[in-house]
GROMACS .gro file of C-alpha atoms in nm:
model
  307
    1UNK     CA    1  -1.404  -3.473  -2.285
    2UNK     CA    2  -1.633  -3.195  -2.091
    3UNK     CA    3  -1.260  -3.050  -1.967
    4UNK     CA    4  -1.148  -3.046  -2.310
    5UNK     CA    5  -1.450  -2.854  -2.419
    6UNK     CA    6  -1.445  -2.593  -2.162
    7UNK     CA    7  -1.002  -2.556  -2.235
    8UNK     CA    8  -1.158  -2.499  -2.602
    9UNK     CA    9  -1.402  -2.218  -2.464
   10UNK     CA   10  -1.696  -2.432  -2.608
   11UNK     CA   11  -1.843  -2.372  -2.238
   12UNK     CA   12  -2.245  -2.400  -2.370
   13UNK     CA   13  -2.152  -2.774  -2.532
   14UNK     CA   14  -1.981  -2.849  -2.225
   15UNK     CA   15  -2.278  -2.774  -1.985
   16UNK     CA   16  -2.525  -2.926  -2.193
   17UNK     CA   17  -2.360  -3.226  -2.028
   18UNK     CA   18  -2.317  -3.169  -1.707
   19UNK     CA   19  -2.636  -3.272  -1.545
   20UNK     CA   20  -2.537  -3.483  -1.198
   21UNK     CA   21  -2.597  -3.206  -0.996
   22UNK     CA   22  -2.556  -3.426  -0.721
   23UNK     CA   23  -2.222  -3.420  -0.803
   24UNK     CA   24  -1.975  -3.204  -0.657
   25UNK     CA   25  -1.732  -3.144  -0.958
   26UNK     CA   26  -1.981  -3.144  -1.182
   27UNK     CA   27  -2.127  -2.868  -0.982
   28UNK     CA   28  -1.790  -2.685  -1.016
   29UNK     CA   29  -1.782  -2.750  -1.357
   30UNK     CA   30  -2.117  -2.579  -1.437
   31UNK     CA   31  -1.953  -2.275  -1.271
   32UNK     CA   32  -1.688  -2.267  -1.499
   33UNK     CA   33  -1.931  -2.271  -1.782
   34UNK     CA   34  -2.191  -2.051  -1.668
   35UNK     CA   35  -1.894  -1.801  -1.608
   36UNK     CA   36  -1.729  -1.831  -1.925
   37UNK     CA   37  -2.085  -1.763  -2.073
   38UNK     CA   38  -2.103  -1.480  -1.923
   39UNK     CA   39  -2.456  -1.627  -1.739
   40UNK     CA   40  -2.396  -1.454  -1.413
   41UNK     CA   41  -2.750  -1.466  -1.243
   42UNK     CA   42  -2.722  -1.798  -1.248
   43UNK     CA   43  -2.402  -1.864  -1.157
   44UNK     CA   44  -2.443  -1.747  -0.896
   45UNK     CA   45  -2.782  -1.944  -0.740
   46UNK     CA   46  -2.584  -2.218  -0.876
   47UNK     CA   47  -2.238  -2.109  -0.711
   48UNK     CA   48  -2.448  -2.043  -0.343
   49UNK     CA   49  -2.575  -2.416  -0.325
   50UNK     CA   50  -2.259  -2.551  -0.500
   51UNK     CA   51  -2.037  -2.335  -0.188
   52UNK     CA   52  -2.287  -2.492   0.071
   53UNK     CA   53  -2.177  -2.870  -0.024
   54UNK     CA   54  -1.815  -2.889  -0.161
   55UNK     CA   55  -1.570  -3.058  -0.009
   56UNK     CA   56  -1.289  -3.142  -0.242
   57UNK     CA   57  -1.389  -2.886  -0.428
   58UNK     CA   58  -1.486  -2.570  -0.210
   59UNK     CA   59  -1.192  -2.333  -0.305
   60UNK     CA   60  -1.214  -2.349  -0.659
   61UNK     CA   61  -1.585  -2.337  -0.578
   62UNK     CA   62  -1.523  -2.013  -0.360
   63UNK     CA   63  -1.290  -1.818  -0.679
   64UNK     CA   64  -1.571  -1.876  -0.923
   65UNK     CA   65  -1.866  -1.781  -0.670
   66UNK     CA   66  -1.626  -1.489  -0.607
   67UNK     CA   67  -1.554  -1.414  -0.936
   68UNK     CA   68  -1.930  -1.402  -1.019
   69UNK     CA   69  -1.985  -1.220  -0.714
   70UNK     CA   70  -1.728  -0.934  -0.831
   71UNK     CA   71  -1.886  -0.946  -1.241
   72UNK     CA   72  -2.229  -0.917  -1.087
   73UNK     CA   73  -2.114  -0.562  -0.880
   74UNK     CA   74  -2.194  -0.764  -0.508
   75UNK     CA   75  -1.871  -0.642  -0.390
   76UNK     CA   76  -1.914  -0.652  -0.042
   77UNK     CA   77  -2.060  -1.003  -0.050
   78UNK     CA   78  -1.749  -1.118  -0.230
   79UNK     CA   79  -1.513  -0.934   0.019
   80UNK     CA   80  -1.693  -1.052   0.298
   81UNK     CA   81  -1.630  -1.440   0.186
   82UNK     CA   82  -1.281  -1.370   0.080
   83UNK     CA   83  -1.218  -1.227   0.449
   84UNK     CA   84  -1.359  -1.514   0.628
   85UNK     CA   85  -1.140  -1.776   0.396
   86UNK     CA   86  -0.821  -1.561   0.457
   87UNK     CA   87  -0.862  -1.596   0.825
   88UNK     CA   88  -0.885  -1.930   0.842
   89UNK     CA   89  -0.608  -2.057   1.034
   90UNK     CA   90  -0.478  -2.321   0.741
   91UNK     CA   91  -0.545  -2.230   0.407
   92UNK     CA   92  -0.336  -2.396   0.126
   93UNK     CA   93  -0.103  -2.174  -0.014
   94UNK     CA   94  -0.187  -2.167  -0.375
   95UNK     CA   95  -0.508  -2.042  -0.300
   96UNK     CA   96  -0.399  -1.804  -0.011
   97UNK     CA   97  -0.213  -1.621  -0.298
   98UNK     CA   98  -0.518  -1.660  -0.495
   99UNK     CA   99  -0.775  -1.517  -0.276
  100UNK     CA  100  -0.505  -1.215  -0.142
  101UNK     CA  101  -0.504  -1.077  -0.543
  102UNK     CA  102  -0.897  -1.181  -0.561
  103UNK     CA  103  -0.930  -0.956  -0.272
  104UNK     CA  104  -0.685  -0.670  -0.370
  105UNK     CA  105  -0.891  -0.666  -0.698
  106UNK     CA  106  -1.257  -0.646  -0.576
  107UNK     CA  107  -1.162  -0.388  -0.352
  108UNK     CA  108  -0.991  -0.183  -0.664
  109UNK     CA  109  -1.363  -0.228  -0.835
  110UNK     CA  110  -1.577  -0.156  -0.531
  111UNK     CA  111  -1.384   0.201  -0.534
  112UNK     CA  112  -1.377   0.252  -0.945
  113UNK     CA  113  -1.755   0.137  -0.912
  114UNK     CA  114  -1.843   0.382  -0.663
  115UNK     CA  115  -1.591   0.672  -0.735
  116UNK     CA  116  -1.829   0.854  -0.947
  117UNK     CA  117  -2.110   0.819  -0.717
  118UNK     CA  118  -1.966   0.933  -0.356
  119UNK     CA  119  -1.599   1.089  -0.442
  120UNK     CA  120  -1.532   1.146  -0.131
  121UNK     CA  121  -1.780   0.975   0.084
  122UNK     CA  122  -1.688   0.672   0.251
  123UNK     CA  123  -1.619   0.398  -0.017
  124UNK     CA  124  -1.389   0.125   0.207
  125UNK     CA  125  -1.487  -0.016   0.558
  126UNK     CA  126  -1.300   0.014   0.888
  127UNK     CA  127  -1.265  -0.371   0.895
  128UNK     CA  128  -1.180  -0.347   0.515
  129UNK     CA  129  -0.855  -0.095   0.581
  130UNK     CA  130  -0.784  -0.307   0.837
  131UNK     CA  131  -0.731  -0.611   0.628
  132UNK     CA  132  -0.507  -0.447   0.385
  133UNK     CA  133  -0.287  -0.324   0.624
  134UNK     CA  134  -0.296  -0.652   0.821
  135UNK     CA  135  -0.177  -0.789   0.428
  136UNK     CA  136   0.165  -0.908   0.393
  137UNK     CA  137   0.135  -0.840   0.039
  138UNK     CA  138  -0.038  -0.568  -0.101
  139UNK     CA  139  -0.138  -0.396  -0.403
  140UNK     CA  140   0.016  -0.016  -0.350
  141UNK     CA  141  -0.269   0.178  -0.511
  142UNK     CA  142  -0.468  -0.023  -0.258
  143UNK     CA  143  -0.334   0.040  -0.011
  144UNK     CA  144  -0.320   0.432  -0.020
  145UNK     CA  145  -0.640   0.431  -0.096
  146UNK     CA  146  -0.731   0.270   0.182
  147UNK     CA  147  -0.492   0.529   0.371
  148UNK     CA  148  -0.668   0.841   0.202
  149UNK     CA  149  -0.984   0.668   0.335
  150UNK     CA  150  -0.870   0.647   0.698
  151UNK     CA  151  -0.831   1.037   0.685
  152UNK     CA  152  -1.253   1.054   0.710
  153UNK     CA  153  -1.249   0.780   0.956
  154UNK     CA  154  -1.164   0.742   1.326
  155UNK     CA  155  -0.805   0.637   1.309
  156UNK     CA  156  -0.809   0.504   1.697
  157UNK     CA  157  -1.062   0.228   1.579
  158UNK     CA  158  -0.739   0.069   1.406
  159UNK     CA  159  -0.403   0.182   1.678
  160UNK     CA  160  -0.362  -0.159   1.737
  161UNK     CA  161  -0.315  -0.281   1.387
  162UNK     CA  162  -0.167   0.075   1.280
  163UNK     CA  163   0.098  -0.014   1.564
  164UNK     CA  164   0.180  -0.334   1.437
  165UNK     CA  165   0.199  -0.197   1.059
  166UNK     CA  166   0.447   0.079   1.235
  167UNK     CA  167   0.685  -0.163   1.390
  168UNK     CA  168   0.703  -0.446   1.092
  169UNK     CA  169   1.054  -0.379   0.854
  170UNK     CA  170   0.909  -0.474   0.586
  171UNK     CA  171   0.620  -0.276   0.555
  172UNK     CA  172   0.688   0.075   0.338
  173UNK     CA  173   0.881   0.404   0.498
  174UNK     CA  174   0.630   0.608   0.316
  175UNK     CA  175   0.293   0.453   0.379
  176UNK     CA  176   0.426   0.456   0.770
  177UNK     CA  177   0.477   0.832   0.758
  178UNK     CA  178   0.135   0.902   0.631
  179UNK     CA  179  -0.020   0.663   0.857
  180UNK     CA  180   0.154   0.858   1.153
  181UNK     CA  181   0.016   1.237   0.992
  182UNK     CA  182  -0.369   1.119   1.018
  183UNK     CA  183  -0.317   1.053   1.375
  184UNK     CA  184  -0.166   1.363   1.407
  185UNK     CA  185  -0.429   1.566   1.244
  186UNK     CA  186  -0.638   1.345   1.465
  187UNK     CA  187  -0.507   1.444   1.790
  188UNK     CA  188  -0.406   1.061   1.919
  189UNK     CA  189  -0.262   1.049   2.271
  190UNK     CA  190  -0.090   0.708   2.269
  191UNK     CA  191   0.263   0.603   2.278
  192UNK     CA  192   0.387   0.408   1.974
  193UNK     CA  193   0.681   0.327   1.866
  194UNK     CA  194   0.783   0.300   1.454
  195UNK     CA  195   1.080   0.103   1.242
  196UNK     CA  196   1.259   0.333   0.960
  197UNK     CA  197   1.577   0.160   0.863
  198UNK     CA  198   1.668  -0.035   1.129
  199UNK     CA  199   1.610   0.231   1.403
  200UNK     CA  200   1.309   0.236   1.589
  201UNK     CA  201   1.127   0.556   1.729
  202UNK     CA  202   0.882   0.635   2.030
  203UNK     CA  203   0.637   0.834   1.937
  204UNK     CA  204   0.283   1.007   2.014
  205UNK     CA  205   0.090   1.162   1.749
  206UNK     CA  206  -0.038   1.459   1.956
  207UNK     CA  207   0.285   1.597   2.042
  208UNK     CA  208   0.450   1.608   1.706
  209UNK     CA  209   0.446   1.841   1.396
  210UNK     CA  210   0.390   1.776   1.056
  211UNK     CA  211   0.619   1.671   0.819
  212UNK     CA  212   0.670   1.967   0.654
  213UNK     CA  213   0.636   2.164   0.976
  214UNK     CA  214   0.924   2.075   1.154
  215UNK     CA  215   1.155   2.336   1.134
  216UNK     CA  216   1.441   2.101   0.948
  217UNK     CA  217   1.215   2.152   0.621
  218UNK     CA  218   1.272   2.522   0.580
  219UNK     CA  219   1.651   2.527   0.773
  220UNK     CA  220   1.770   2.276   0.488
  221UNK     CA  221   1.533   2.454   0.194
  222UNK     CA  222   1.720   2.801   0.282
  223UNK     CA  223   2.063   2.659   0.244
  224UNK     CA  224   1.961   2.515  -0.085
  225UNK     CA  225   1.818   2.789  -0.154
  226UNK     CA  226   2.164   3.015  -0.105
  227UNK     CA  227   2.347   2.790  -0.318
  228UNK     CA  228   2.145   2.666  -0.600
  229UNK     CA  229   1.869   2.963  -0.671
  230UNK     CA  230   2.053   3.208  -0.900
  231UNK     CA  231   2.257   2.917  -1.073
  232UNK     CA  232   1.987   2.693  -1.163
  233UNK     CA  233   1.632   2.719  -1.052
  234UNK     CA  234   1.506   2.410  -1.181
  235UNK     CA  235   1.785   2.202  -1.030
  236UNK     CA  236   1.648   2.384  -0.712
  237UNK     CA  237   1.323   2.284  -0.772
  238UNK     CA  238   1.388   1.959  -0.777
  239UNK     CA  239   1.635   1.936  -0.508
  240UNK     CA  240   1.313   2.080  -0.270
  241UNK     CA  241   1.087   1.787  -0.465
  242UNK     CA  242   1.353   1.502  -0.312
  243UNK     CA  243   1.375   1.706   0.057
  244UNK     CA  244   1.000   1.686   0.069
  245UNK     CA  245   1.065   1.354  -0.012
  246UNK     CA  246   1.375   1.185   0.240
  247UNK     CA  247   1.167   1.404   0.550
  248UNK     CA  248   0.878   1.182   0.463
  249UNK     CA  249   1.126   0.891   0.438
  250UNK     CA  250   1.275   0.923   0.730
  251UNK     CA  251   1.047   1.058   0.978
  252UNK     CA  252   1.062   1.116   1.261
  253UNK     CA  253   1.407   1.104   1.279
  254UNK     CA  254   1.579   1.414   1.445
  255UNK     CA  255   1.733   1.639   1.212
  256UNK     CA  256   1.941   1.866   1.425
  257UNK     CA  257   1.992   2.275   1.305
  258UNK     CA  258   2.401   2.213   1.263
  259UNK     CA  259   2.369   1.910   1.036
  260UNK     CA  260   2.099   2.134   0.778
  261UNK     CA  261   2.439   2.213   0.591
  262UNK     CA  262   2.528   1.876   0.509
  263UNK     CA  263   2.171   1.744   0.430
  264UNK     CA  264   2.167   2.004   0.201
  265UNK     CA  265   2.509   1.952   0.028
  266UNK     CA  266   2.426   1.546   0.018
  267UNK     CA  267   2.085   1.678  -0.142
  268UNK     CA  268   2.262   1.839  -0.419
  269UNK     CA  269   2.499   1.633  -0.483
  270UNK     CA  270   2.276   1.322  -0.506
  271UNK     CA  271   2.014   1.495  -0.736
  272UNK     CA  272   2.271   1.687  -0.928
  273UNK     CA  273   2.412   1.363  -1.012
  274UNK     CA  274   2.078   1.201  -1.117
  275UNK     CA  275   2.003   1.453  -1.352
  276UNK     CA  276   2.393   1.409  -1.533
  277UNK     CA  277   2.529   1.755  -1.384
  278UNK     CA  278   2.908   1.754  -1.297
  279UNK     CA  279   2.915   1.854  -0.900
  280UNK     CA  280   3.276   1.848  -0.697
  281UNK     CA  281   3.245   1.731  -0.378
  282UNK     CA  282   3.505   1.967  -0.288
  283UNK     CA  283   3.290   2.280  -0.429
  284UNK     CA  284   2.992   2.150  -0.171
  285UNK     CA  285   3.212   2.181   0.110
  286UNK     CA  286   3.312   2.507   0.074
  287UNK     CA  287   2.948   2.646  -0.052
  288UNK     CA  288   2.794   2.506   0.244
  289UNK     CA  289   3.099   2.546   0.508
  290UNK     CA  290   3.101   2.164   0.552
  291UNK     CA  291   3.273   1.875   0.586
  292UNK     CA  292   3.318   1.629   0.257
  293UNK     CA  293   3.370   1.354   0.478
  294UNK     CA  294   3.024   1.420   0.618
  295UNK     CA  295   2.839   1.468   0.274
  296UNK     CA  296   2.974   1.154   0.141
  297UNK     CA  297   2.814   0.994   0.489
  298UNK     CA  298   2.534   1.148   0.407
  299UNK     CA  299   2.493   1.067   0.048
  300UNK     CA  300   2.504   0.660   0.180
  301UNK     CA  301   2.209   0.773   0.433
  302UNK     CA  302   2.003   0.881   0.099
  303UNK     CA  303   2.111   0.600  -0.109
  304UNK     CA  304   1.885   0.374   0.147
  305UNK     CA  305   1.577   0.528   0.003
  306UNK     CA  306   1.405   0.398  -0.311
  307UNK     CA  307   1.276   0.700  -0.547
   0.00000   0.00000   0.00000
């Protein structure tokens, strides 16, 4: 009957009977209640003790004392819990996913709650970017927000788990590129090496340019540039957009000076096409003294990246 009540959101006639607080569901129950009500405060005295002595109940116990934690603004009390259950070496999956979204959330609060406050100061730990890029799922305004926030911070503090983030397929091309510019603007002397696509690169931050430094950015903008300026500057503009774009994608691949041609051709061709605008192949390769053969190779390269 007392579930029934609190499926019905009748929560106060619910925990007017639930009084065995020697109970451990009953306990969790009360939670529920005080919750739904809105009754916070207590909650969360109640939440503490109930935590301390669950057993068949702890992690439902844990999401409502977390959930009260995160209504109540104690953000890094909840994070800190949520940390030490996710690193628990067996955790049962259902609540794994449960606390992972619990913890992508109460970080996404902390930084609206303290946004207007500090702007730029230091809203998210070290050992809080460090979990969500340790995260095998993760929410993407998260995570580069926790990126942005690295650029105040001492990046070396995190090389080893930057490292692994580098080398793991399945982590974004992107977020890997601007992981490898803040050690760059931070002068890092250590050998890496980073997975785009299936290839993997050595690298060390303090040797290399920015992505929009290396010299294949302007070599490829000036052929673009030749071709598309006088005909159609918007279709220019964007063509430039979607360079900016694949450099960051693939970095740091090697773009050599006698292939800026054809990444320009593919460039225009693939956007062109986007945007519904007839293009011959066989125009390209005469406009940009190249090879079709090597455009349409090129256009497969581009077709790996997600816009």
């Amino acid at each position: 009957m007392i579930e029934e009540l609190i499926q019905m959101g009748e929560y106060a006639q619910a925990l007017s009977m639930l009084n065995d607080m020697n109970d451990e569901n009953t306990r969790y129950l009360r939670l529920v209640c005080l919750v739904g009500l809105g009754e916070f405060q207590q909650a969360k005295a109640e939440g503490a003790w109930a935590k301390a002595n669950a057993k068949e109940t702890y992690y439902d116990v844990i999401s409502m004392y977390v959930t009260t934690l995160k209504e109540l603004g104690d953000f890094d009390e909840a994070i800190e819990i949520l940390i030490e259950e996710l690193s628990m070496p067996y955790i049962p999956y259902q609540y794994e996913m449960l606390f992972n979204a619990a913890y992508d959330q109460v970080l996404l609060d902390k930084q609206e709650a303290h946004f207007e406050v500090e702007s730029k100061n230091q809203i998210f730990s070290i050992e809080e970017i460090d979990q969500i890029l340790k995260k095998k799922e993760c929410n993407e305004d998260l995570l580069y927000m926790a990126i942005d926030q690295l650029q105040q911070l001492n990046v070396r503090l995190l090389i080893s788990t930057i490292q692994e983030y580098l080398m793991s397929p399945y982590r974004h091309f992107f977020a890997k590129t601007l992981l490898i510019e803040i050690m760059i603007d931070q002068q890092v002397d250590e050998d890496l090496d980073v997975e785009k696509f299936g290839n993997i690169y050595s690298i060390n931050p303090s040797y290399m340019p920015l992505v929009l430094e290396q010299p294949q950015y302007t070599g490829i903008a000036h052929y673009l540039e030749n071709v598309i300026e006088s005909e159609n500057p918007a279709l220019l503009e964007q063509c430039i957009d979607f360079l900016e774009y694949i450099l960051y994608a693939f970095y740091p691949r090697e773009i050599y000076d006698n292939e800026y041609n054809v990444w320009a051709a593919a460039i225009h061709y693939y956007v062109a096409t986007l945007q519904s605008i007839d293009v011959d192949l066989e125009d390209l390769e005469i406009v940009y003294y190249c090879d079709k053969n090597d455009v349409e190779q090129q256009i497969l390269a581009l077709k790996q990246i997600e816009c």
